């Protein structure tokens, strides 16, 4: 047996490859974390380091994730290289009992540390776990080019982005009926952007980082990757429509959005309808 046969590890590696092939992960761009179930943790435990790494402060606190273990991409590691050498590019990190410090228990065999966005990932896990009764397990950050382009031309509001994306493809209101949040431009990699993002993730399962990328959450790899893919494709359609140079002449009307929601049995966030 190998730790890579574990479905959680295999699914994690597959998502890294899928994201790389989409063109969302130049160099070390983007990061991914997955909260292991107790059963997965038990199955992976035999492969852990004999001596775990030292405890390091997280910079934020997530009491509802005490002692939890996460598969995480390494800081400065390339998604492109994950499937070729997962043991060097990924790690399993464990939180302490207070939820305010982490240590590496597996992986990063050639050295390194977990993603610099660990504070945002862990706070997002914390709020999404609470908002979904424990269902959320995946937090995924990607540098999605069309969505980033839109952060230069649309107002940086939840409403402007949600409406533009919902109107850009008929399936969008079904895939993210709650809408998306928008974090203004901030320095990445610290507690401040983690708190701003997690504040939005209490209400949304996706948050745009202006001039940077997108965070998505979900219960499994398929749903989370699918959300990233759907939002980026909608953004790409919007960019293409704007690029025709005629402006947006017609779009899905609000009553059309309501009709989609009714037909597919989803509750649209009413804040974003006229
Ligand atoms: P890491 O290599 O530390 O994960 O950083 C990449 C990134 O996208 C920062 O936002
Ligand atoms: Zn980034």
mmCIF file of C-alpha atoms and ligand atoms in Angstrom:
data_model
loop_
_atom_site.group_PDB
_atom_site.id
_atom_site.type_symbol
_atom_site.label_atom_id
_atom_site.label_comp_id
_atom_site.label_asym_id
_atom_site.label_seq_id
_atom_site.Cartn_x
_atom_site.Cartn_y
_atom_site.Cartn_z
ATOM 1 C CA UNK A 1 0.000 0.000 0.000
ATOM 2 C CA UNK A 2 0.975 3.609 -0.473
ATOM 3 C CA UNK A 3 -0.480 6.829 0.926
ATOM 4 C CA UNK A 4 -1.166 7.833 -2.701
ATOM 5 C CA UNK A 5 -3.742 5.045 -3.048
ATOM 6 C CA UNK A 6 -5.886 6.814 -0.466
ATOM 7 C CA UNK A 7 -8.840 8.394 -2.345
ATOM 8 C CA UNK A 8 -8.347 11.743 -0.585
ATOM 9 C CA UNK A 9 -4.698 11.934 -1.651
ATOM 10 C CA UNK A 10 -5.492 10.671 -5.178
ATOM 11 C CA UNK A 11 -8.318 13.191 -5.583
ATOM 12 C CA UNK A 12 -6.096 16.011 -4.321
ATOM 13 C CA UNK A 13 -3.333 15.176 -6.824
ATOM 14 C CA UNK A 14 -5.849 14.879 -9.677
ATOM 15 C CA UNK A 15 -7.287 18.333 -8.932
ATOM 16 C CA UNK A 16 -3.770 19.846 -8.988
ATOM 17 C CA UNK A 17 -3.217 18.349 -12.456
ATOM 18 C CA UNK A 18 -6.629 19.501 -13.679
ATOM 19 C CA UNK A 19 -6.023 23.065 -12.460
ATOM 20 C CA UNK A 20 -2.564 23.142 -14.061
ATOM 21 C CA UNK A 21 -4.017 22.013 -17.407
ATOM 22 C CA UNK A 22 -6.621 24.783 -17.245
ATOM 23 C CA UNK A 23 -3.824 27.379 -17.126
ATOM 24 C CA UNK A 24 -4.697 28.631 -13.657
ATOM 25 C CA UNK A 25 -1.363 27.852 -11.949
ATOM 26 C CA UNK A 26 1.591 29.680 -13.464
ATOM 27 C CA UNK A 27 4.781 29.015 -11.517
ATOM 28 C CA UNK A 28 3.710 28.480 -7.868
ATOM 29 C CA UNK A 29 0.370 30.272 -8.344
ATOM 30 C CA UNK A 30 -2.596 28.918 -6.385
ATOM 31 C CA UNK A 31 -2.949 26.552 -3.452
ATOM 32 C CA UNK A 32 -5.236 23.767 -2.245
ATOM 33 C CA UNK A 33 -6.196 22.272 1.119
ATOM 34 C CA UNK A 34 -8.391 19.305 2.060
ATOM 35 C CA UNK A 35 -9.658 18.484 5.577
ATOM 36 C CA UNK A 36 -9.190 14.762 6.165
ATOM 37 C CA UNK A 37 -11.998 12.685 7.675
ATOM 38 C CA UNK A 38 -11.182 10.657 10.802
ATOM 39 C CA UNK A 39 -11.176 7.520 8.648
ATOM 40 C CA UNK A 40 -8.778 9.023 6.058
ATOM 41 C CA UNK A 41 -6.542 10.287 8.826
ATOM 42 C CA UNK A 42 -6.385 6.770 10.282
ATOM 43 C CA UNK A 43 -5.497 5.313 6.877
ATOM 44 C CA UNK A 44 -2.752 7.922 6.282
ATOM 45 C CA UNK A 45 -1.320 7.819 9.804
ATOM 46 C CA UNK A 46 1.099 4.895 9.182
ATOM 47 C CA UNK A 47 2.932 7.048 6.594
ATOM 48 C CA UNK A 48 3.507 10.026 8.867
ATOM 49 C CA UNK A 49 7.009 11.194 9.745
ATOM 50 C CA UNK A 50 8.547 9.488 12.761
ATOM 51 C CA UNK A 51 9.202 12.978 14.150
ATOM 52 C CA UNK A 52 6.667 15.667 13.130
ATOM 53 C CA UNK A 53 7.851 19.206 12.359
ATOM 54 C CA UNK A 54 7.883 21.916 14.996
ATOM 55 C CA UNK A 55 4.682 23.761 15.927
ATOM 56 C CA UNK A 56 4.433 27.144 14.159
ATOM 57 C CA UNK A 57 1.929 29.944 14.886
ATOM 58 C CA UNK A 58 -0.887 30.185 12.339
ATOM 59 C CA UNK A 59 -1.556 33.891 12.931
ATOM 60 C CA UNK A 60 -5.316 33.268 13.207
ATOM 61 C CA UNK A 61 -7.403 30.960 15.433
ATOM 62 C CA UNK A 62 -9.885 28.271 14.363
ATOM 63 C CA UNK A 63 -11.142 26.543 17.548
ATOM 64 C CA UNK A 64 -13.645 24.359 15.622
ATOM 65 C CA UNK A 65 -10.704 22.758 13.762
ATOM 66 C CA UNK A 66 -8.756 21.690 16.856
ATOM 67 C CA UNK A 67 -6.397 18.781 16.054
ATOM 68 C CA UNK A 68 -7.706 18.549 12.444
ATOM 69 C CA UNK A 69 -5.402 17.340 9.662
ATOM 70 C CA UNK A 70 -5.257 18.828 6.160
ATOM 71 C CA UNK A 71 -3.527 17.864 2.936
ATOM 72 C CA UNK A 72 -1.953 21.107 1.649
ATOM 73 C CA UNK A 73 0.160 22.290 -1.259
ATOM 74 C CA UNK A 74 3.610 23.574 -0.312
ATOM 75 C CA UNK A 75 4.566 27.238 -0.476
ATOM 76 C CA UNK A 76 6.519 28.040 -3.626
ATOM 77 C CA UNK A 77 5.740 24.589 -5.069
ATOM 78 C CA UNK A 78 4.332 24.278 -8.585
ATOM 79 C CA UNK A 79 0.963 22.575 -9.304
ATOM 80 C CA UNK A 80 2.664 21.363 -12.492
ATOM 81 C CA UNK A 81 5.019 19.198 -10.411
ATOM 82 C CA UNK A 82 2.548 17.742 -7.920
ATOM 83 C CA UNK A 83 1.654 14.496 -9.692
ATOM 84 C CA UNK A 84 5.305 13.761 -10.604
ATOM 85 C CA UNK A 85 6.523 14.127 -7.000
ATOM 86 C CA UNK A 86 3.636 14.572 -4.539
ATOM 87 C CA UNK A 87 5.848 13.731 -1.554
ATOM 88 C CA UNK A 88 8.017 16.815 -2.318
ATOM 89 C CA UNK A 89 5.254 19.283 -3.236
ATOM 90 C CA UNK A 90 2.463 18.399 -0.789
ATOM 91 C CA UNK A 91 2.222 17.942 2.952
ATOM 92 C CA UNK A 92 -0.206 16.956 5.668
ATOM 93 C CA UNK A 93 -0.446 19.625 8.369
ATOM 94 C CA UNK A 94 -2.033 19.128 11.754
ATOM 95 C CA UNK A 95 -3.526 21.918 13.872
ATOM 96 C CA UNK A 96 -2.974 21.999 17.627
ATOM 97 C CA UNK A 97 -5.726 21.730 20.235
ATOM 98 C CA UNK A 98 -6.241 25.502 20.310
ATOM 99 C CA UNK A 99 -6.503 25.769 16.510
ATOM 100 C CA UNK A 100 -3.819 28.456 16.394
ATOM 101 C CA UNK A 101 -0.653 26.564 15.391
ATOM 102 C CA UNK A 102 0.320 23.943 12.789
ATOM 103 C CA UNK A 103 3.003 21.338 12.224
ATOM 104 C CA UNK A 104 3.912 19.154 9.242
ATOM 105 C CA UNK A 105 3.310 15.438 9.852
ATOM 106 C CA UNK A 106 3.874 14.138 6.292
ATOM 107 C CA UNK A 107 5.442 15.230 2.991
ATOM 108 C CA UNK A 108 7.664 18.111 1.804
ATOM 109 C CA UNK A 109 10.478 15.560 1.851
ATOM 110 C CA UNK A 110 12.893 17.921 0.103
ATOM 111 C CA UNK A 111 12.054 20.710 2.584
ATOM 112 C CA UNK A 112 9.629 23.629 2.615
ATOM 113 C CA UNK A 113 6.499 24.742 4.411
ATOM 114 C CA UNK A 114 2.763 24.711 3.656
ATOM 115 C CA UNK A 115 1.231 27.391 1.428
ATOM 116 C CA UNK A 116 1.675 31.007 2.508
ATOM 117 C CA UNK A 117 -2.124 31.273 2.297
ATOM 118 C CA UNK A 118 -2.598 28.751 5.129
ATOM 119 C CA UNK A 119 -4.258 31.395 7.395
ATOM 120 C CA UNK A 120 -6.904 32.096 4.716
ATOM 121 C CA UNK A 121 -7.398 28.383 3.999
ATOM 122 C CA UNK A 122 -7.828 27.478 7.668
ATOM 123 C CA UNK A 123 -10.199 30.372 8.472
ATOM 124 C CA UNK A 124 -12.219 29.544 5.348
ATOM 125 C CA UNK A 125 -12.390 25.890 6.448
ATOM 126 C CA UNK A 126 -13.526 27.083 9.855
ATOM 127 C CA UNK A 127 -16.406 29.262 8.637
ATOM 128 C CA UNK A 128 -17.463 26.902 5.818
ATOM 129 C CA UNK A 129 -17.444 23.908 8.213
ATOM 130 C CA UNK A 130 -19.818 25.825 10.471
ATOM 131 C CA UNK A 131 -21.985 27.120 7.595
ATOM 132 C CA UNK A 132 -22.380 23.632 6.055
ATOM 133 C CA UNK A 133 -22.795 21.510 9.200
ATOM 134 C CA UNK A 134 -19.383 19.982 8.646
ATOM 135 C CA UNK A 135 -19.849 19.114 4.950
ATOM 136 C CA UNK A 136 -17.195 21.484 3.531
ATOM 137 C CA UNK A 137 -13.763 19.844 3.160
ATOM 138 C CA UNK A 138 -12.017 21.574 0.224
ATOM 139 C CA UNK A 139 -10.650 25.129 -0.102
ATOM 140 C CA UNK A 140 -9.109 25.923 -3.498
ATOM 141 C CA UNK A 141 -7.319 29.088 -4.635
ATOM 142 C CA UNK A 142 -6.500 29.617 -8.328
ATOM 143 C CA UNK A 143 -5.253 32.455 -10.521
ATOM 144 C CA UNK A 144 -8.153 32.399 -12.995
ATOM 145 C CA UNK A 145 -7.269 34.871 -15.783
ATOM 146 C CA UNK A 146 -10.674 36.017 -17.053
ATOM 147 C CA UNK A 147 -12.050 36.598 -13.574
ATOM 148 C CA UNK A 148 -8.903 38.542 -12.667
ATOM 149 C CA UNK A 149 -9.378 40.637 -15.842
ATOM 150 C CA UNK A 150 -12.915 41.519 -14.755
ATOM 151 C CA UNK A 151 -11.566 42.906 -11.452
ATOM 152 C CA UNK A 152 -10.047 45.726 -13.563
ATOM 153 C CA UNK A 153 -13.334 46.748 -15.198
ATOM 154 C CA UNK A 154 -16.302 45.834 -12.971
ATOM 155 C CA UNK A 155 -17.127 47.607 -9.687
ATOM 156 C CA UNK A 156 -15.521 45.590 -6.863
ATOM 157 C CA UNK A 157 -18.841 44.676 -5.243
ATOM 158 C CA UNK A 158 -20.483 41.327 -4.497
ATOM 159 C CA UNK A 159 -23.533 42.522 -6.421
ATOM 160 C CA UNK A 160 -21.738 43.590 -9.613
ATOM 161 C CA UNK A 161 -19.724 40.354 -9.838
ATOM 162 C CA UNK A 162 -22.593 38.050 -8.928
ATOM 163 C CA UNK A 163 -24.942 39.620 -11.484
ATOM 164 C CA UNK A 164 -22.337 39.671 -14.263
ATOM 165 C CA UNK A 165 -21.510 36.002 -13.654
ATOM 166 C CA UNK A 166 -25.128 34.832 -13.263
ATOM 167 C CA UNK A 167 -26.019 36.577 -16.527
ATOM 168 C CA UNK A 168 -23.034 35.158 -18.431
ATOM 169 C CA UNK A 169 -24.203 31.538 -18.562
ATOM 170 C CA UNK A 170 -27.645 30.087 -17.873
ATOM 171 C CA UNK A 171 -26.304 27.375 -15.527
ATOM 172 C CA UNK A 172 -24.552 29.861 -13.221
ATOM 173 C CA UNK A 173 -27.485 30.736 -10.931
ATOM 174 C CA UNK A 174 -27.977 26.991 -10.379
ATOM 175 C CA UNK A 175 -24.300 26.341 -9.564
ATOM 176 C CA UNK A 176 -23.810 29.301 -7.188
ATOM 177 C CA UNK A 177 -27.265 30.590 -6.182
ATOM 178 C CA UNK A 178 -25.788 32.344 -3.159
ATOM 179 C CA UNK A 179 -23.549 34.511 -5.366
ATOM 180 C CA UNK A 180 -19.904 35.424 -4.865
ATOM 181 C CA UNK A 181 -18.135 37.825 -2.526
ATOM 182 C CA UNK A 182 -15.415 40.285 -3.534
ATOM 183 C CA UNK A 183 -12.346 41.116 -1.421
ATOM 184 C CA UNK A 184 -10.721 44.425 -2.462
ATOM 185 C CA UNK A 185 -7.034 44.326 -3.340
ATOM 186 C CA UNK A 186 -4.977 43.429 -0.269
ATOM 187 C CA UNK A 187 -1.500 42.079 0.437
ATOM 188 C CA UNK A 188 -1.783 38.262 0.260
ATOM 189 C CA UNK A 189 -0.409 35.706 2.684
ATOM 190 C CA UNK A 190 -1.401 37.054 6.096
ATOM 191 C CA UNK A 191 -4.059 37.297 8.781
ATOM 192 C CA UNK A 192 -5.688 40.494 7.446
ATOM 193 C CA UNK A 193 -6.707 39.045 4.066
ATOM 194 C CA UNK A 194 -7.647 35.777 5.819
ATOM 195 C CA UNK A 195 -10.130 37.601 8.067
ATOM 196 C CA UNK A 196 -11.584 39.637 5.169
ATOM 197 C CA UNK A 197 -12.046 36.491 3.053
ATOM 198 C CA UNK A 198 -13.511 34.375 5.852
ATOM 199 C CA UNK A 199 -15.998 37.173 6.617
ATOM 200 C CA UNK A 200 -17.380 36.777 3.084
ATOM 201 C CA UNK A 201 -17.173 32.974 3.136
ATOM 202 C CA UNK A 202 -19.718 32.942 5.964
ATOM 203 C CA UNK A 203 -22.241 33.948 3.284
ATOM 204 C CA UNK A 204 -20.741 32.663 0.021
ATOM 205 C CA UNK A 205 -18.927 29.538 -1.092
ATOM 206 C CA UNK A 206 -16.653 31.549 -3.393
ATOM 207 C CA UNK A 207 -14.707 34.795 -2.901
ATOM 208 C CA UNK A 208 -12.925 36.863 -5.557
ATOM 209 C CA UNK A 209 -9.569 38.428 -4.683
ATOM 210 C CA UNK A 210 -9.294 41.629 -6.731
ATOM 211 C CA UNK A 211 -6.364 41.625 -9.173
ATOM 212 C CA UNK A 212 -5.291 38.208 -7.833
ATOM 213 C CA UNK A 213 -7.677 35.243 -8.211
ATOM 214 C CA UNK A 214 -10.506 33.245 -6.689
ATOM 215 C CA UNK A 215 -11.153 31.085 -3.606
ATOM 216 C CA UNK A 216 -13.740 28.302 -3.877
ATOM 217 C CA UNK A 217 -15.021 25.857 -1.266
ATOM 218 C CA UNK A 218 -16.972 22.637 -1.378
ATOM 219 C CA UNK A 219 -17.662 19.226 0.126
ATOM 220 C CA UNK A 220 -15.461 17.327 -2.362
ATOM 221 C CA UNK A 221 -12.946 17.848 -5.166
ATOM 222 C CA UNK A 222 -15.485 17.546 -8.020
ATOM 223 C CA UNK A 223 -17.845 20.174 -6.599
ATOM 224 C CA UNK A 224 -15.057 22.605 -5.718
ATOM 225 C CA UNK A 225 -13.222 22.252 -9.031
ATOM 226 C CA UNK A 226 -16.580 22.500 -10.821
ATOM 227 C CA UNK A 227 -17.379 25.761 -9.034
ATOM 228 C CA UNK A 228 -13.977 27.244 -9.948
ATOM 229 C CA UNK A 229 -14.421 26.101 -13.565
ATOM 230 C CA UNK A 230 -17.976 27.432 -13.854
ATOM 231 C CA UNK A 231 -17.119 30.852 -12.427
ATOM 232 C CA UNK A 232 -14.010 31.228 -14.587
ATOM 233 C CA UNK A 233 -15.893 30.142 -17.724
ATOM 234 C CA UNK A 234 -18.672 32.651 -17.013
ATOM 235 C CA UNK A 235 -16.042 35.358 -16.500
ATOM 236 C CA UNK A 236 -14.422 34.371 -19.792
ATOM 237 C CA UNK A 237 -17.754 34.672 -21.616
ATOM 238 C CA UNK A 238 -18.297 38.121 -20.088
ATOM 239 C CA UNK A 239 -14.815 39.236 -21.127
ATOM 240 C CA UNK A 240 -15.412 37.958 -24.689
ATOM 241 C CA UNK A 241 -18.779 39.759 -24.898
ATOM 242 C CA UNK A 242 -17.215 43.018 -23.674
ATOM 243 C CA UNK A 243 -14.319 42.524 -26.103
ATOM 244 C CA UNK A 244 -16.710 42.723 -29.066
ATOM 245 C CA UNK A 245 -16.765 46.436 -28.314
ATOM 246 C CA UNK A 246 -20.529 46.935 -28.533
ATOM 247 C CA UNK A 247 -21.200 46.829 -24.774
ATOM 248 C CA UNK A 248 -23.691 44.317 -23.334
ATOM 249 C CA UNK A 249 -26.791 44.857 -25.510
ATOM 250 C CA UNK A 250 -28.974 42.141 -24.002
ATOM 251 C CA UNK A 251 -28.703 39.667 -21.164
ATOM 252 C CA UNK A 252 -30.752 37.253 -19.037
ATOM 253 C CA UNK A 253 -33.458 39.391 -17.363
ATOM 254 C CA UNK A 254 -34.034 39.169 -13.610
ATOM 255 C CA UNK A 255 -37.341 37.387 -14.166
ATOM 256 C CA UNK A 256 -35.385 34.870 -16.236
ATOM 257 C CA UNK A 257 -32.981 34.314 -13.318
ATOM 258 C CA UNK A 258 -36.008 33.801 -11.033
ATOM 259 C CA UNK A 259 -37.488 31.315 -13.518
ATOM 260 C CA UNK A 260 -34.220 29.331 -13.670
ATOM 261 C CA UNK A 261 -34.139 29.181 -9.878
ATOM 262 C CA UNK A 262 -37.715 27.935 -9.761
ATOM 263 C CA UNK A 263 -37.177 25.334 -12.488
ATOM 264 C CA UNK A 264 -34.065 23.939 -10.798
ATOM 265 C CA UNK A 265 -35.292 24.257 -7.212
ATOM 266 C CA UNK A 266 -32.574 26.595 -5.900
ATOM 267 C CA UNK A 267 -32.959 29.703 -3.704
ATOM 268 C CA UNK A 268 -31.283 32.703 -5.347
ATOM 269 C CA UNK A 269 -29.742 35.341 -3.118
ATOM 270 C CA UNK A 270 -32.477 37.989 -3.316
ATOM 271 C CA UNK A 271 -29.999 40.778 -2.488
ATOM 272 C CA UNK A 272 -28.713 40.577 -6.063
ATOM 273 C CA UNK A 273 -32.044 40.677 -7.917
ATOM 274 C CA UNK A 274 -33.832 43.878 -8.930
HETATM 275 P P1 LIG B 1 2.107 29.726 -2.217
HETATM 276 O O1 LIG B 1 3.146 29.200 -3.192
HETATM 277 O O2 LIG B 1 2.717 30.150 -0.902
HETATM 278 O O3 LIG B 1 0.958 28.754 -2.054
HETATM 279 O O4 LIG B 1 1.513 31.075 -2.834
HETATM 280 C C1 LIG B 1 0.902 31.074 -4.096
HETATM 281 C C2 LIG B 1 -0.223 32.033 -4.193
HETATM 282 O O5 LIG B 1 -1.042 31.919 -5.061
HETATM 283 C C3 LIG B 1 -0.315 33.126 -3.198
HETATM 284 O O6 LIG B 1 -1.575 33.741 -3.236
HETATM 285 ZN ZN1 LIG B 2 -2.541 33.523 -5.213
#
